[in-house]
mmCIF file of C-alpha atoms in Angstrom:
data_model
loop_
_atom_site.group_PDB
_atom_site.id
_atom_site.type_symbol
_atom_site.label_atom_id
_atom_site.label_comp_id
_atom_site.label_asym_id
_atom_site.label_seq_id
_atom_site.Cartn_x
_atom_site.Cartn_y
_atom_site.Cartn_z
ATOM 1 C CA UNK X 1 -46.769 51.963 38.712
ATOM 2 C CA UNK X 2 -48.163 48.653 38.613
ATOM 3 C CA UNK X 3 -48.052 45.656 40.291
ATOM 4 C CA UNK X 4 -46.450 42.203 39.924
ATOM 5 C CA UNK X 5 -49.687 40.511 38.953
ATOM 6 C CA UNK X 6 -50.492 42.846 35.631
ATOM 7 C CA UNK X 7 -50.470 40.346 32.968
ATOM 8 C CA UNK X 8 -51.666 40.969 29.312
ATOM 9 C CA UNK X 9 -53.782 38.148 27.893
ATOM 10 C CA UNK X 10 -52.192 36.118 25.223
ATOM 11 C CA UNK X 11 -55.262 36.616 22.748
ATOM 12 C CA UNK X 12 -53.496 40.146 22.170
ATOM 13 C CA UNK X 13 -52.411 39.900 18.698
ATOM 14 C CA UNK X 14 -48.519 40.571 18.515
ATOM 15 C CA UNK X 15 -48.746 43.850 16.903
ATOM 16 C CA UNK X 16 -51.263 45.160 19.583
ATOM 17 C CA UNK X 17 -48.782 44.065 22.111
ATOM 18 C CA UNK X 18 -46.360 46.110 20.437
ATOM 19 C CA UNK X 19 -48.152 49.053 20.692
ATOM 20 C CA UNK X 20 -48.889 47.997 24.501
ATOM 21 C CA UNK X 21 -45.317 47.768 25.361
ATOM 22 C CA UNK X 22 -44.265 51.055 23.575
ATOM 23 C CA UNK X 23 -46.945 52.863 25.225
ATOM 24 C CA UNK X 24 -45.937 51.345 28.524
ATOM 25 C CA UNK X 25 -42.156 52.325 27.823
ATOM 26 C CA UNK X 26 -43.265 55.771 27.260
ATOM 27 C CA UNK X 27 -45.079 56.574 30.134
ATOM 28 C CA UNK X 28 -42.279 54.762 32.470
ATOM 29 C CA UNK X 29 -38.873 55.834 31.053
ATOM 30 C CA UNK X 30 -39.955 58.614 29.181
ATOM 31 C CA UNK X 31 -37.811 61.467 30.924
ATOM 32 C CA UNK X 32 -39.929 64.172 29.725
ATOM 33 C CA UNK X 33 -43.287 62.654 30.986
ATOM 34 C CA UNK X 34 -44.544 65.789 33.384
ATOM 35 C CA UNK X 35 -47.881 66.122 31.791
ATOM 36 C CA UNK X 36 -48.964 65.836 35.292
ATOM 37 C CA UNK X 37 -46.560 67.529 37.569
ATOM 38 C CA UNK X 38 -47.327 70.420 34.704
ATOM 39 C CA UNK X 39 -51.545 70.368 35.148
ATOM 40 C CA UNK X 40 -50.992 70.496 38.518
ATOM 41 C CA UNK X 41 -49.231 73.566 38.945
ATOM 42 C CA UNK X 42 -51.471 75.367 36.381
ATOM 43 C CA UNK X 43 -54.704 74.109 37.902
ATOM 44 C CA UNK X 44 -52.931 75.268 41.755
ATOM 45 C CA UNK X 45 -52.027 78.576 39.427
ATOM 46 C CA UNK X 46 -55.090 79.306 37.853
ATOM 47 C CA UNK X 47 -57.942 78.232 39.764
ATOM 48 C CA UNK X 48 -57.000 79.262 42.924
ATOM 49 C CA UNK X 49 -53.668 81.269 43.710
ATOM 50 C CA UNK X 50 -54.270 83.611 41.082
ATOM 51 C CA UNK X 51 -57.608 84.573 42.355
ATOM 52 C CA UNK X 52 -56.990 84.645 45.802
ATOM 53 C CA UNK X 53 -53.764 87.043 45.302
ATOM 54 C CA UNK X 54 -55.810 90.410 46.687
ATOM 55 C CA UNK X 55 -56.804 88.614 49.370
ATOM 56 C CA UNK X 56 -56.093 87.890 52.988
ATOM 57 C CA UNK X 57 -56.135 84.081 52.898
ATOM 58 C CA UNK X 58 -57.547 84.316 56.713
ATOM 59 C CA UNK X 59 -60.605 85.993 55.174
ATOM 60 C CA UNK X 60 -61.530 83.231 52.402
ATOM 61 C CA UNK X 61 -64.504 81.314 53.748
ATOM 62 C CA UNK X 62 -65.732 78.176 51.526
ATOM 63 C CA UNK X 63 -68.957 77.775 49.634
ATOM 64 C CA UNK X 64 -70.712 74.934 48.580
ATOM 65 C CA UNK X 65 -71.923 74.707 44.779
ATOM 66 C CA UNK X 66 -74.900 72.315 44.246
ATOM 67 C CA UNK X 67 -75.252 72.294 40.973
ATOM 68 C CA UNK X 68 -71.161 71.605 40.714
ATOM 69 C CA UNK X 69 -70.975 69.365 43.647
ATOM 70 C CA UNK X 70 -68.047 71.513 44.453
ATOM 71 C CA UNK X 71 -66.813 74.082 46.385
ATOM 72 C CA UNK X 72 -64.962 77.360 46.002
ATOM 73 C CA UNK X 73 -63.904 80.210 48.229
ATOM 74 C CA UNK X 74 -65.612 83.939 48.659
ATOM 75 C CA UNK X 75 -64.487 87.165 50.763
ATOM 76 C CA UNK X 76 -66.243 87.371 54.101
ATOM 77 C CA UNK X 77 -66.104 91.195 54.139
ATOM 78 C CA UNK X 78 -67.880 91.666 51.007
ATOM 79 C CA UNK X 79 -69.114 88.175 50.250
ATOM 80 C CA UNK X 80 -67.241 88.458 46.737
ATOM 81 C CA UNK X 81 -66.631 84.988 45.057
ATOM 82 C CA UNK X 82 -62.905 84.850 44.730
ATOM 83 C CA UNK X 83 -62.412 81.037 42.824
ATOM 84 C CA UNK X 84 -65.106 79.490 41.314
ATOM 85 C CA UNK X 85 -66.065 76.034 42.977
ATOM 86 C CA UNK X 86 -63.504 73.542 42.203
ATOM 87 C CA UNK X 87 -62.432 71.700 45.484
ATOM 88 C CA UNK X 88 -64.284 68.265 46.931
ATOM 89 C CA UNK X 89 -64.096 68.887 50.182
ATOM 90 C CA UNK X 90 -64.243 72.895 52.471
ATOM 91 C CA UNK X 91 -60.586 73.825 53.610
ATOM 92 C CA UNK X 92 -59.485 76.731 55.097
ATOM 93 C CA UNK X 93 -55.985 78.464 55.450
ATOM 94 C CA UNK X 94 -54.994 78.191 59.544
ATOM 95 C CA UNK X 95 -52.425 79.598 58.421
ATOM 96 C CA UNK X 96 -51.730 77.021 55.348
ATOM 97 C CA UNK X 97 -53.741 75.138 52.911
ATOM 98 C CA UNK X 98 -53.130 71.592 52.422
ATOM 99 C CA UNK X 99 -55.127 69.702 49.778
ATOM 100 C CA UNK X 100 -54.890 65.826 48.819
ATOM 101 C CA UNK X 101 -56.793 64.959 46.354
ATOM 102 C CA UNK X 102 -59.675 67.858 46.875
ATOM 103 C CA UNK X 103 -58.375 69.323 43.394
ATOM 104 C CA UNK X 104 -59.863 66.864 40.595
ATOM 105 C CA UNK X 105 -61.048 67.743 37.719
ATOM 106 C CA UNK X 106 -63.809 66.089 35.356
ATOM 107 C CA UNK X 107 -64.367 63.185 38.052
ATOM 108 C CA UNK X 108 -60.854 61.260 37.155
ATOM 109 C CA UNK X 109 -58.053 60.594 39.476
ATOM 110 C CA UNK X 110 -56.038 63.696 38.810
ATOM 111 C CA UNK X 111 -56.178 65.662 42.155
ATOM 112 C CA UNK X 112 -53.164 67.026 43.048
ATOM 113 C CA UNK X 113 -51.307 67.304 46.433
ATOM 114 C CA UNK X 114 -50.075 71.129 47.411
ATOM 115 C CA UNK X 115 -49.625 73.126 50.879
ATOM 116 C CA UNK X 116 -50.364 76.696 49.872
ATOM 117 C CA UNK X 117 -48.863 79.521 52.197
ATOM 118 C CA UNK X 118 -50.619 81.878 53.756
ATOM 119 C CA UNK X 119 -50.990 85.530 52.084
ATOM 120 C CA UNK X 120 -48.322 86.619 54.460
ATOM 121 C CA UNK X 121 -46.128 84.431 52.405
ATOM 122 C CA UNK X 122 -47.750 85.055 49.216
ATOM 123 C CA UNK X 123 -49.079 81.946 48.918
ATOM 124 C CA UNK X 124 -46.099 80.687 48.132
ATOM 125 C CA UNK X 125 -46.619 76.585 47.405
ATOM 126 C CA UNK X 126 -45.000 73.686 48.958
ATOM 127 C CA UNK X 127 -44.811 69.804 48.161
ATOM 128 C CA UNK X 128 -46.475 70.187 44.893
ATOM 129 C CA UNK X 129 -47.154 66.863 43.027
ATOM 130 C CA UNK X 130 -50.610 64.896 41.609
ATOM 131 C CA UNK X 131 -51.914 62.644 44.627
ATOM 132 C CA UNK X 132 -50.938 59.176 44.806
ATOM 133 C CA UNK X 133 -54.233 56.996 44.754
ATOM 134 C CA UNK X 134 -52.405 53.810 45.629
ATOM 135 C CA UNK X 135 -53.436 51.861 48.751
ATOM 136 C CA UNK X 136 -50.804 51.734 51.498
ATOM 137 C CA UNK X 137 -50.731 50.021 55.452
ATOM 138 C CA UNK X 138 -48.825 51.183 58.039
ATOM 139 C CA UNK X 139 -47.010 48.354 60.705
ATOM 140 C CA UNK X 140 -48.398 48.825 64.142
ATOM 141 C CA UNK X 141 -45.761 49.210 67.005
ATOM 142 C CA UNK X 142 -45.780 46.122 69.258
ATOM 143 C CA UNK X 143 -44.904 46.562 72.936
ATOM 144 C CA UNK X 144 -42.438 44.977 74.892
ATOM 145 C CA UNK X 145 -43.047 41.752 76.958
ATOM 146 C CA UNK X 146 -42.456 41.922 80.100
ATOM 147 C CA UNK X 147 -42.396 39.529 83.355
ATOM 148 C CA UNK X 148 -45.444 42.074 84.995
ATOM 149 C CA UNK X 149 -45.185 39.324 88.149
ATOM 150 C CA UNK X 150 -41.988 40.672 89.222
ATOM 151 C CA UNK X 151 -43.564 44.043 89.459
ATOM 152 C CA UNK X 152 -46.063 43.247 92.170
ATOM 153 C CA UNK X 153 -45.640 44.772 95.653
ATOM 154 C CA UNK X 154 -48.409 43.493 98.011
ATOM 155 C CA UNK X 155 -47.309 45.967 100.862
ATOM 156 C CA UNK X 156 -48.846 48.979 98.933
ATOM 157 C CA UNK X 157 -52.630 48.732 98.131
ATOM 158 C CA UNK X 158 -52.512 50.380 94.699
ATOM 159 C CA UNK X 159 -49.986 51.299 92.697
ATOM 160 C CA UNK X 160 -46.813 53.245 92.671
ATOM 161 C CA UNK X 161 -44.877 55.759 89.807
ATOM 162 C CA UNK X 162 -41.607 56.758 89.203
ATOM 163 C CA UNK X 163 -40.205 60.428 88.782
ATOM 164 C CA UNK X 164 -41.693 60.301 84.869
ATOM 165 C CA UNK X 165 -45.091 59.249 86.006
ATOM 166 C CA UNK X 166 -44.501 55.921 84.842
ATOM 167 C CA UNK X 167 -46.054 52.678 86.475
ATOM 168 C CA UNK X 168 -43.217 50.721 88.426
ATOM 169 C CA UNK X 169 -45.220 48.567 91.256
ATOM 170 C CA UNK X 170 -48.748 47.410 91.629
ATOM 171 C CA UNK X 171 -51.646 45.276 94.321
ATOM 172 C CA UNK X 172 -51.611 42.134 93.239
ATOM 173 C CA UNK X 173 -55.262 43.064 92.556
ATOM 174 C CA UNK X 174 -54.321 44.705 89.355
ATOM 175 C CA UNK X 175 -52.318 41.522 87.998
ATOM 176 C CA UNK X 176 -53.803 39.617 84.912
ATOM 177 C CA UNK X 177 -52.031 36.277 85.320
ATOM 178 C CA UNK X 178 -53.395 34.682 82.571
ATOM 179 C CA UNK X 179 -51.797 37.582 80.298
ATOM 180 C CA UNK X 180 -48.613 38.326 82.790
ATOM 181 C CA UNK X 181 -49.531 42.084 82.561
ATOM 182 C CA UNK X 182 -51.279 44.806 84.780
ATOM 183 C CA UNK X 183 -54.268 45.447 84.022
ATOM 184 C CA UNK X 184 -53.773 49.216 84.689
ATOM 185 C CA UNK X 185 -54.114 50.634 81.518
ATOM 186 C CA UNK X 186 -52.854 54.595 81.919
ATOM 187 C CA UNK X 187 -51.988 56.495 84.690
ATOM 188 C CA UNK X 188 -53.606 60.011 85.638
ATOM 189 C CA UNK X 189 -52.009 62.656 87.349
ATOM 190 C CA UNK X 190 -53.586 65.785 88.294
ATOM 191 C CA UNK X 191 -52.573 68.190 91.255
ATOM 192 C CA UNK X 192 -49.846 65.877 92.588
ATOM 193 C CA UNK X 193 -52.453 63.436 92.736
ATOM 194 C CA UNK X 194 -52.594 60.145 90.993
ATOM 195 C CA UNK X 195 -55.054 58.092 89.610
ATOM 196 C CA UNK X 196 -55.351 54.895 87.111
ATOM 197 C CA UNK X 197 -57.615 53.270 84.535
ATOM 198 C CA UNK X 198 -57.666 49.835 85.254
ATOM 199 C CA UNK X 199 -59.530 47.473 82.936
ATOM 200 C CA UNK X 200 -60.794 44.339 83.897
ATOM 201 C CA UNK X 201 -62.359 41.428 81.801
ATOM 202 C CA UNK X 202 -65.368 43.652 79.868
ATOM 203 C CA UNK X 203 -65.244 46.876 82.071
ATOM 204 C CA UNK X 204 -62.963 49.703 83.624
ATOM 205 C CA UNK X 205 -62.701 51.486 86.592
ATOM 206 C CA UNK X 206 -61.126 54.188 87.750
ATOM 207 C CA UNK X 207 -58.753 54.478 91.135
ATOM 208 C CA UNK X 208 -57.021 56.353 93.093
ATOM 209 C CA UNK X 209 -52.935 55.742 93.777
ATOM 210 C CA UNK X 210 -54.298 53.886 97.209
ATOM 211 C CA UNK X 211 -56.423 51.530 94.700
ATOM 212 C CA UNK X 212 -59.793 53.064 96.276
ATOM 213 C CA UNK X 213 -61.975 52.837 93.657
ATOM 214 C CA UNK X 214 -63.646 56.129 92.691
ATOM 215 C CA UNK X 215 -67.404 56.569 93.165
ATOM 216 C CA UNK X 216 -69.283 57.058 89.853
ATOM 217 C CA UNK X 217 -66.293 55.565 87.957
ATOM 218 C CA UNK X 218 -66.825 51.769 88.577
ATOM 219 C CA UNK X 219 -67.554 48.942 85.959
ATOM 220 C CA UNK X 220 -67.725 51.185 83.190
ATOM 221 C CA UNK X 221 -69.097 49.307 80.218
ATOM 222 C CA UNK X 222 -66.898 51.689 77.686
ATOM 223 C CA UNK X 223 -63.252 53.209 78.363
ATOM 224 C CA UNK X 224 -63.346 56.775 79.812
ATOM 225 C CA UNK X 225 -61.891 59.224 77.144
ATOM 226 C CA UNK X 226 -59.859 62.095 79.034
ATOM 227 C CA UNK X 227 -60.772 65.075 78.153
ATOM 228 C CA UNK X 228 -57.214 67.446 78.222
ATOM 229 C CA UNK X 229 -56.584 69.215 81.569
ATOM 230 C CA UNK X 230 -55.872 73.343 80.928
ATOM 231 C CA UNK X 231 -54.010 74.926 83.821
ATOM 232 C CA UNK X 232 -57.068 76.745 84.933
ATOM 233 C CA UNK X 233 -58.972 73.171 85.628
ATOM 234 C CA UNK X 234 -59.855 72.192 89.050
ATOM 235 C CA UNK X 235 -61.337 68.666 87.931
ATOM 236 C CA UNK X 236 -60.521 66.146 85.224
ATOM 237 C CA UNK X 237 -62.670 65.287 82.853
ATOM 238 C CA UNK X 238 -63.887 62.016 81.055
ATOM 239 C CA UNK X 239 -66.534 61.544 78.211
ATOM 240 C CA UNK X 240 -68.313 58.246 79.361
ATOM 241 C CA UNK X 241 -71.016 55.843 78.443
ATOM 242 C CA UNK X 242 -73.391 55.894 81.276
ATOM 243 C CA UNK X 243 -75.705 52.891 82.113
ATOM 244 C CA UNK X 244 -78.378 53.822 79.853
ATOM 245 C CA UNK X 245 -75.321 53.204 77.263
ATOM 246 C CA UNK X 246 -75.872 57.261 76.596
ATOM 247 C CA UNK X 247 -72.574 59.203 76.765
ATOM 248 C CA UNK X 248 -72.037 62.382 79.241
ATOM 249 C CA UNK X 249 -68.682 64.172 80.362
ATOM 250 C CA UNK X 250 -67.985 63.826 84.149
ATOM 251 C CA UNK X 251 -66.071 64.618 86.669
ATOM 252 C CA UNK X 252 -63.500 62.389 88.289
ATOM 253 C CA UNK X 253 -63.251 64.858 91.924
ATOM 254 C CA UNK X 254 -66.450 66.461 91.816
ATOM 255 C CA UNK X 255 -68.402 63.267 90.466
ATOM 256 C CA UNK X 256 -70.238 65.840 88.661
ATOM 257 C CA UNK X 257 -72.161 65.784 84.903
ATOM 258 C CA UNK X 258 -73.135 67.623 82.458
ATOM 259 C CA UNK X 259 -77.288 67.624 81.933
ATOM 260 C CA UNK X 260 -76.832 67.252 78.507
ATOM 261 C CA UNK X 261 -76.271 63.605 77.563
ATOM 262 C CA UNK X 262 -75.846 62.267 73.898
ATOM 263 C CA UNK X 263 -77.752 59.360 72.115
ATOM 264 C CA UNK X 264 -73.618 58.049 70.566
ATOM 265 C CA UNK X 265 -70.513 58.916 70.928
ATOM 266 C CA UNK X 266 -69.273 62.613 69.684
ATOM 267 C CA UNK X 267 -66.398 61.499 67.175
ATOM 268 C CA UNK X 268 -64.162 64.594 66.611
ATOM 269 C CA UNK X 269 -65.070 66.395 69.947
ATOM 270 C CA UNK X 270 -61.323 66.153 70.556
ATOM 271 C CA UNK X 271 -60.318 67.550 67.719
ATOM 272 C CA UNK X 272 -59.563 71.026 68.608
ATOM 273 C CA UNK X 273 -58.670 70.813 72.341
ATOM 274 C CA UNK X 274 -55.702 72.162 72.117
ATOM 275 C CA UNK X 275 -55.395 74.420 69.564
ATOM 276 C CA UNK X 276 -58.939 76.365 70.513
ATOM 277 C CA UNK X 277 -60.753 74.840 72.909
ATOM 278 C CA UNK X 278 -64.015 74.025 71.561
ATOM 279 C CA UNK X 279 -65.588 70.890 70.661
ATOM 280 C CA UNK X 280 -68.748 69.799 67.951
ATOM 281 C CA UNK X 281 -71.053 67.983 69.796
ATOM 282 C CA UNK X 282 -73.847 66.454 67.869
ATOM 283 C CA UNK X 283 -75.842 63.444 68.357
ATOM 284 C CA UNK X 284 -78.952 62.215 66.256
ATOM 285 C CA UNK X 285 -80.723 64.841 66.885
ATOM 286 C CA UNK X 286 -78.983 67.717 68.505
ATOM 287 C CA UNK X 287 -76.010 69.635 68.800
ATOM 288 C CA UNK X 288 -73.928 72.266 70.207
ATOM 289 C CA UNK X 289 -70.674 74.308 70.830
ATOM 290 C CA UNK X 290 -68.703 73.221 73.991
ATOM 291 C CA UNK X 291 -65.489 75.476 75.802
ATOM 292 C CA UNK X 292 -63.438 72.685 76.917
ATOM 293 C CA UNK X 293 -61.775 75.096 79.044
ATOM 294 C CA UNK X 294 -65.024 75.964 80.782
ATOM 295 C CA UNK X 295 -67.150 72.750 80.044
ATOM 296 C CA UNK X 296 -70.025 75.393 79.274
ATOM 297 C CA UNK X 297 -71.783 74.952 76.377
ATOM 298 C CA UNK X 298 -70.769 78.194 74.013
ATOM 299 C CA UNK X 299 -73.470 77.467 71.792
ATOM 300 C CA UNK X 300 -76.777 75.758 73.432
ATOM 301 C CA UNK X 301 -76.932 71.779 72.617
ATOM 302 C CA UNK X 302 -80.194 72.020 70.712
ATOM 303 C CA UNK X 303 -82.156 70.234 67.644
ATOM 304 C CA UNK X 304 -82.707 73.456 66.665
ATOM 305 C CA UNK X 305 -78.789 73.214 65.456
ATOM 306 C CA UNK X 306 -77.654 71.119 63.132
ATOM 307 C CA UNK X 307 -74.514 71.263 63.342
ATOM 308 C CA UNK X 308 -71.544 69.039 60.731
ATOM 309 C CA UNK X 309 -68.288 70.150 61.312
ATOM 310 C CA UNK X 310 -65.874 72.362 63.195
ATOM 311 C CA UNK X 311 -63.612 74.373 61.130
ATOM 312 C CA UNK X 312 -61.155 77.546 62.286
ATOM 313 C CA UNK X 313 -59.326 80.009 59.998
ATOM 314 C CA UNK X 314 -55.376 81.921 60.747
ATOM 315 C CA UNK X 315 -53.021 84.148 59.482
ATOM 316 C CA UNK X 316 -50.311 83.113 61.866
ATOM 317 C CA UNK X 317 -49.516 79.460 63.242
ATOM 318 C CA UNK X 318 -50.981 79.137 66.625
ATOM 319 C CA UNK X 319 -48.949 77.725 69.560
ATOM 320 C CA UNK X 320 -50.732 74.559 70.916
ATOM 321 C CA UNK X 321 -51.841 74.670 74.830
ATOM 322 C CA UNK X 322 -51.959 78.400 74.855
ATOM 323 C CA UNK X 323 -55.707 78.713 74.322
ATOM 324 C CA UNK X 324 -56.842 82.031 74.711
ATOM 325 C CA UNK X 325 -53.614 83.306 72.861
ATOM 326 C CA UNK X 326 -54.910 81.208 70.132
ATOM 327 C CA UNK X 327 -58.456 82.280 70.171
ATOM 328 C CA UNK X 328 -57.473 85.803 69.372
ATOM 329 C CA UNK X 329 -55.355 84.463 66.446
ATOM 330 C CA UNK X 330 -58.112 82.708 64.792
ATOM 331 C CA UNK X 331 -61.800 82.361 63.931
ATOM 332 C CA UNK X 332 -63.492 79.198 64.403
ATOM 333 C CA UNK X 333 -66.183 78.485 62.022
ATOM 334 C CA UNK X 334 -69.347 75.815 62.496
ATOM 335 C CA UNK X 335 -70.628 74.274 59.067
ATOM 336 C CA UNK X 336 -74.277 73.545 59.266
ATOM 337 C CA UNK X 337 -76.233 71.253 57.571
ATOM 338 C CA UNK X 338 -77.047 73.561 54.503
ATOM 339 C CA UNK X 339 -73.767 73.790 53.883
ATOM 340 C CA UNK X 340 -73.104 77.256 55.473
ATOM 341 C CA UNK X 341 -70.583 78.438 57.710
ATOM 342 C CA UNK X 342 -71.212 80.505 60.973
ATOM 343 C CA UNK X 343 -68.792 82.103 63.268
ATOM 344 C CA UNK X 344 -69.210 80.894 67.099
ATOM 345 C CA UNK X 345 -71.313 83.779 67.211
ATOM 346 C CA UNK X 346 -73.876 82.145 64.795
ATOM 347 C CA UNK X 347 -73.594 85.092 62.553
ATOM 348 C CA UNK X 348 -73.775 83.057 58.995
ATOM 349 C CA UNK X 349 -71.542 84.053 56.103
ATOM 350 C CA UNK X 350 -73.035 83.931 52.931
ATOM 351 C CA UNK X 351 -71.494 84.497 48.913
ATOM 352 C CA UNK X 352 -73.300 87.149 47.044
ATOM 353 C CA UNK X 353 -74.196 85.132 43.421
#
């Protein structure tokens, strides 16, 4: 509960530091200490599950409170408020509810962790406990080394895979000697058709399996992102920084772009690609509603939008890939920049007060 270098300061009279290490022996070996563990199941209890009960949890839609700073949860059908605002942070069932730390009251450190089922379930809770606010780091995996000399093949001009797509030969070309790797970086395949990203000092490049390089793809300043490849795709996709250091998806076959190109980089446009398809794009001064599966723009990429965040809502879990399955099994909701959510439709859902 505390760490090693807690010390109490010897100016502490002795009968103060009785009362220190008493209360201190409490709160650590006191077997019925669940203060806690007990708030947090009433405050679960009664300021949300209780309320929501009637409800189809796939119907709750969040609204913000400004004057709390907080927000609650209201019926889209009748734009009822259901809980009052109490949450940090807009969730929404798909098909749980998972909150860390989003339930605290009076501005102290006593959220409280809790999956809540969906209605179907009753909303039946899982994992609950008050969130841990310590600080934690997680060990990065480090790869393997590997003599990467022994895998060059200078009869081949690129690069060659085995049955699992992985790399097993390469050109010389794409040997870093000085770090006794390849400087391919991930391999591509698409159609029975290879390709790599190679990277190379301060820019990639993109190749084909004959280590032709491809046009529109050379000495890129920033590494191509992939954008995932659904079974009706005849292209692949990357977001890239173009050379007026502006970012644009492209086409690898095609060598085609999008018009639209945005002043940074999209964070989050990813987010969703295989669970519905559609990506938030927003820049500083415009944004929009891309179908990943169509790379049309669903809703226009305007500054008449201002868009913040990409949000969709389920009754059932949705199976990942299967995209239009899962696009019947959910709504996706935009939050705008007041605060209010809109279906991809636009059509904004609003609490009656």
């Amino acid at each position: 509960m505390f760490d090693d270098s807690f010390q109490i300061k010897r100016i502490v009279s002795n009968a103060k530091m009785k009362q220190l290490v008493l209360f201190f022996t409490l709160i650590i070996f006191n077997p019925f200490a669940t203060a806690q563990e007990e708030s947090c199941e009433k405050k679960i209890n009664s300021l949300l599950i209780a309320k929501m009960k009637t409800y189809n949890s796939n119907e709750l839609i969040p609204y913000y409170s400004s004057k709390n700073e907080k927000w609650g949860y209201f019926n889209k059908n009748d734009g009822k408020i259901v809980t009052e605002p109490t949450l940090k942070g807009p969730k929404f069932f798909n098909p749980k509810l998972k909150l860390y730390y989003e339930l605290e009251t009076n501005g102290s450190d006593n959220g409280c962790d809790v999956t809540i089922n969906s209605s179907v379930k009753n909303y039946e809770t899982e994992g609950l406990r008050p969130s841990n606010y310590t600080i934690s780091e997680a060990a990065g995996n480090r790869s393997n080394n590997k003599n990467a000399a022994a895998f060059i093949k200078n009869d081949i001009t690129g690069f060659e895979v085995n049955s699992n797509n992985e790399l097993t030969y390469f050109n010389e070309r794409f040997y870093d000697p000085k770090e006794n790797e390849s400087t391919i970086i991930k391999i591509l395949v698409f159609k029975d058709q290879y390709f790599a990203i190679v990277g190379e000092k301060d820019h990639c490049s993109i190749i084909r399996q004959n280590g032709q390089l491809m046009p529109g793809f050379e000495n890129l300043k920033k590494y191509p992102y992939t954008k995932y490849n659904y079974k009706s795709d005849t292209d692949i996709w990357f977001l890239i920084e173009n050379a007026d250091k502006k970012y644009t998806f492209k086409s690898l076959l095609e060598n085609r772009s999008l018009p639209e190109v945005f002043e940074q980089y999209p964070y989050g446009w990813s987010n969703f690609e295989t669970s519905t398809g559609y990506a938030l794009i927003k820049d500083t001064t415009n944004s929009g509603l891309l179908d990943l599966t169509t790379m049309q723009w669903k809703i226009k990429f305007s500054p008449k939008n201002k868009f913040e965040g990409l949000y969709y809502s389920s009754l059932e879990n949705i199976i990942e890939y299967e995209i239009e399955h899962n696009r019947t099994m959910t709504t996706s909701y935009i939050l705008n920049s007041k605060n209010q959510f809109m279906d991809v439709a636009m059509k904004i859902y609003k609490p009656k007060r």
